[in-house]
Short mmCIF file of C-alpha atoms in Angstrom, two decimals:
data_model
loop_
_atom_site.label_atom_id
_atom_site.label_comp_id
_atom_site.label_asym_id
_atom_site.label_seq_id
_atom_site.Cartn_x
_atom_site.Cartn_y
_atom_site.Cartn_z
CA MET V 489 0.00 0.00 0.00
CA ILE V 490 1.16 3.55 -0.70
CA PRO V 491 1.62 5.07 2.78
CA ARG V 492 -0.02 8.44 2.07
CA TYR V 493 -3.20 6.72 0.86
CA ASN V 494 -3.34 4.19 3.67
CA ARG V 495 -6.28 3.95 6.02
CA PRO V 496 -4.87 2.70 9.35
CA ASN V 497 -7.70 0.23 10.05
CA ILE V 498 -7.32 -1.36 6.61
CA GLU V 499 -3.53 -1.21 6.64
CA LYS V 500 -3.58 -3.19 9.90
CA ILE V 501 -5.60 -5.97 8.23
CA TRP V 502 -2.94 -6.35 5.51
CA SER V 503 0.04 -6.21 7.88
CA LEU V 504 2.35 -9.21 8.21
CA GLU V 505 1.43 -9.37 11.90
CA ASN V 506 -2.26 -9.86 11.11
CA LYS V 507 -1.54 -12.28 8.27
CA PHE V 508 0.54 -14.55 10.49
CA LYS V 509 -1.99 -14.18 13.30
CA ILE V 510 -4.68 -15.54 10.97
CA TRP V 511 -2.34 -18.29 9.73
CA THR V 512 -1.78 -19.33 13.33
CA GLU V 513 -5.49 -19.38 14.16
CA ILE V 514 -6.23 -21.52 11.09
CA GLU V 515 -3.43 -23.94 11.97
CA CYS V 516 -4.70 -24.22 15.56
CA LEU V 517 -8.26 -24.90 14.37
CA ILE V 518 -7.00 -27.58 11.97
CA ALA V 519 -5.14 -29.27 14.83
CA GLU V 520 -8.20 -29.00 17.10
CA LYS V 521 -10.45 -30.80 14.62
CA GLN V 522 -7.78 -33.37 13.77
CA ALA V 523 -7.55 -34.18 17.48
CA LEU V 524 -11.35 -34.47 17.74
CA LEU V 525 -11.29 -36.91 14.82
CA GLY V 526 -8.46 -38.92 16.40
CA ILE V 527 -5.98 -38.05 13.63
CA ILE V 528 -3.47 -36.44 15.99
CA PRO V 529 -3.10 -36.72 19.80
CA LYS V 530 -5.33 -34.37 21.80
CA LYS V 531 -2.31 -33.29 23.84
CA ALA V 532 -0.56 -32.20 20.64
CA ALA V 533 -3.53 -30.02 19.64
CA LYS V 534 -3.58 -28.45 23.12
CA ASN V 535 0.14 -27.76 22.95
CA ILE V 536 -0.20 -26.24 19.48
CA ARG V 537 -2.97 -23.93 20.73
CA LYS V 538 -1.01 -23.06 23.90
CA TYR V 539 2.46 -22.51 22.49
CA ALA V 540 1.97 -21.50 18.84
CA LYS V 541 3.40 -18.02 18.34
CA PHE V 542 5.54 -16.31 15.75
CA ASN V 543 8.08 -13.56 15.27
CA VAL V 544 7.78 -11.59 12.02
CA LYS V 545 11.48 -10.62 11.88
CA GLU V 546 12.55 -14.19 12.51
CA ILE V 547 10.24 -15.45 9.75
CA GLU V 548 11.66 -12.90 7.29
CA LYS V 549 15.19 -14.00 8.21
CA ILE V 550 14.35 -17.71 7.79
CA GLU V 551 12.61 -17.02 4.47
CA LYS V 552 15.86 -15.67 3.02
CA GLU V 553 17.22 -19.20 3.44
CA THR V 554 14.13 -21.27 2.62
CA LYS V 555 12.84 -19.05 -0.23
CA HIS V 556 9.35 -20.10 0.93
CA ASP V 557 7.13 -17.99 3.16
CA VAL V 558 5.04 -20.81 4.64
CA VAL V 559 8.06 -23.05 5.32
CA ALA V 560 9.74 -20.13 7.07
CA TYR V 561 6.59 -19.55 9.13
CA ILE V 562 6.26 -23.26 10.06
CA ASN V 563 9.92 -23.43 11.11
CA ASN V 564 9.51 -20.35 13.27
CA VAL V 565 6.29 -21.44 15.00
CA SER V 566 7.54 -25.02 15.45
CA LYS V 567 10.44 -23.70 17.49
CA TYR V 568 7.96 -22.36 20.06
CA ILE V 569 5.68 -25.42 20.04
CA GLY V 570 8.38 -28.00 20.70
CA ASP V 571 7.77 -31.77 20.36
CA SER V 572 4.14 -31.38 19.29
CA SER V 573 5.27 -29.38 16.24
CA LYS V 574 5.37 -32.61 14.20
CA TYR V 575 1.57 -32.33 14.17
CA PHE V 576 1.60 -28.66 13.17
CA HIS V 577 0.52 -28.12 9.51
CA PHE V 578 -0.21 -31.86 9.43
CA GLY V 579 -1.70 -32.98 6.08
CA VAL V 580 -2.07 -29.37 4.97
CA THR V 581 -0.66 -27.55 1.96
CA SER V 582 0.50 -23.93 1.75
CA SER V 583 -2.42 -22.70 -0.33
CA ASP V 584 -4.87 -24.00 2.30
CA ILE V 585 -3.48 -21.44 4.70
CA ILE V 586 -2.60 -18.65 2.24
CA ASP V 587 -5.87 -18.68 0.25
CA THR V 588 -8.13 -19.00 3.30
CA THR V 589 -6.28 -16.15 5.00
CA PHE V 590 -6.52 -14.00 1.88
CA SER V 591 -10.28 -14.58 1.81
CA LEU V 592 -10.54 -13.63 5.47
CA GLN V 593 -8.47 -10.46 4.96
CA LEU V 594 -10.71 -9.49 2.04
CA LYS V 595 -13.74 -10.14 4.24
CA GLN V 596 -12.31 -8.05 7.10
CA THR V 597 -11.59 -5.21 4.67
CA SER V 598 -15.00 -5.47 3.03
CA ASP V 599 -16.71 -5.11 6.43
CA ILE V 600 -15.10 -1.66 6.80
CA ILE V 601 -15.87 -0.62 3.22
CA ARG V 602 -19.47 -1.86 3.50
CA LYS V 603 -20.01 0.23 6.62
CA ASN V 604 -18.66 3.29 4.78
CA LEU V 605 -20.89 2.57 1.76
CA ASN V 606 -23.94 2.44 3.99
CA GLU V 607 -22.98 5.77 5.57
CA CYS V 608 -22.55 7.28 2.10
CA ILE V 609 -25.96 5.97 0.98
CA LYS V 610 -27.61 7.36 4.10
CA ILE V 611 -26.08 10.82 3.54
CA LEU V 612 -27.02 10.82 -0.17
CA LYS V 613 -30.63 10.13 0.77
CA ILE V 614 -30.69 12.96 3.34
CA LYS V 615 -29.03 15.44 0.98
CA SER V 616 -31.20 14.53 -2.01
CA LYS V 617 -34.28 15.42 0.05
CA LYS V 618 -32.66 18.56 1.45
CA TYR V 619 -31.80 19.90 -2.00
CA LYS V 620 -34.89 18.67 -3.88
CA ASP V 621 -35.84 22.28 -4.74
CA THR V 622 -32.33 23.62 -5.39
CA ILE V 623 -32.19 24.47 -9.10
CA MET V 624 -29.14 23.60 -11.17
CA ILE V 625 -28.40 23.19 -14.83
CA GLY V 626 -28.85 19.74 -16.29
CA ARG V 627 -26.39 18.26 -18.75
CA SER V 628 -26.88 16.20 -21.87
CA HIS V 629 -24.10 15.00 -24.18
CA GLY V 630 -21.68 16.97 -22.02
CA ILE V 631 -23.35 20.36 -22.56
CA HIS V 632 -25.97 22.44 -20.73
CA ALA V 633 -29.53 21.12 -21.04
CA GLU V 634 -32.86 21.59 -19.22
CA PRO V 635 -32.80 22.71 -15.56
CA ILE V 636 -32.96 20.03 -12.86
CA THR V 637 -32.55 20.11 -9.10
CA PHE V 638 -29.44 19.27 -7.14
CA GLY V 639 -31.62 16.87 -5.14
CA LEU V 640 -32.47 14.95 -8.33
CA LYS V 641 -28.76 14.71 -9.15
CA LEU V 642 -27.98 13.38 -5.66
CA SER V 643 -30.89 10.93 -5.77
CA SER V 644 -29.45 9.40 -8.95
CA PHE V 645 -26.19 8.84 -7.02
CA TYR V 646 -28.22 7.43 -4.12
CA PHE V 647 -29.83 4.73 -6.27
CA GLU V 648 -26.56 4.05 -8.08
CA PHE V 649 -24.79 3.46 -4.75
CA LYS V 650 -27.60 1.14 -3.62
CA ARG V 651 -26.93 -0.96 -6.73
CA ASN V 652 -23.21 -0.74 -6.01
CA LEU V 653 -23.86 -2.07 -2.50
CA ALA V 654 -25.82 -5.02 -3.90
CA ARG V 655 -22.92 -5.83 -6.23
CA PHE V 656 -20.47 -5.41 -3.36
CA ASP V 657 -22.47 -7.84 -1.20
CA GLN V 658 -22.36 -10.34 -4.05
CA ALA V 659 -18.58 -9.93 -4.26
CA ILE V 660 -18.25 -10.44 -0.49
CA ASN V 661 -20.23 -13.67 -0.79
CA GLU V 662 -18.00 -14.82 -3.66
CA ILE V 663 -14.76 -14.29 -1.73
CA SER V 664 -15.97 -15.69 1.61
CA VAL V 665 -14.49 -19.12 0.97
CA CYS V 666 -12.44 -21.47 3.12
CA ALA V 667 -10.26 -23.99 1.30
CA ILE V 668 -8.59 -26.61 3.50
CA SER V 669 -8.30 -29.50 1.04
CA GLY V 670 -4.63 -30.55 1.09
CA PRO V 671 -2.18 -30.75 -1.83
CA VAL V 672 -3.83 -30.04 -5.20
CA GLY V 673 -7.22 -29.83 -3.47
CA THR V 674 -7.99 -33.58 -3.45
CA PHE V 675 -8.66 -34.05 0.30
CA ASN V 676 -6.28 -37.00 0.00
CA SER V 677 -4.32 -36.02 3.12
CA ILE V 678 -7.01 -34.18 5.08
CA ASP V 679 -10.56 -34.99 6.11
CA PRO V 680 -13.20 -32.68 4.52
CA ARG V 681 -14.78 -32.26 7.97
CA ILE V 682 -11.72 -30.23 8.97
CA GLN V 683 -12.48 -27.67 6.24
CA ASP V 684 -16.08 -27.41 7.46
CA TYR V 685 -14.90 -26.93 11.05
CA VAL V 686 -12.39 -24.20 10.15
CA ALA V 687 -14.90 -22.44 7.89
CA LYS V 688 -17.52 -22.38 10.65
CA LYS V 689 -15.06 -21.08 13.23
#
């Protein structure tokens, strides 16, 4: 993001700290469900939840060696987990974590934008009523045309933004996807119930 155009609440969502925080939560949820299904020991899942933490600078340093962001992350977190780390990222592939996190970051961002869109729509409605009798020149083919009111102009924006919001909601629905399906998406190394569990959580 270009710093001068950043919005702090959105910038925070796309920070490395938040990304790895989401990665860690997804990994913990995967381990929880695997333990419930008897795939990994329950003690291992508890240890993963209790001890899983990360250090962004350490991950960046490790990545210079591994040339792989997820491997660097796993190595870093595993150091804190200890013996139970052999069950961390068990049966999972990188895109399970990366893609699901990306969807969640988009969803977190869209929640902020949606709130702002609703505020904009509300103001457009108020202003279109306030200025319903304020005369202004209309335009047609880029030149002056018959007179209209400023309220009419704003009401056209009001209805346009309502349609925009409907399209935005559709886009949110499209990106709100969890994909925990293992290498090449075959569920060969991970039970589909784990995906459902993570998605729900």
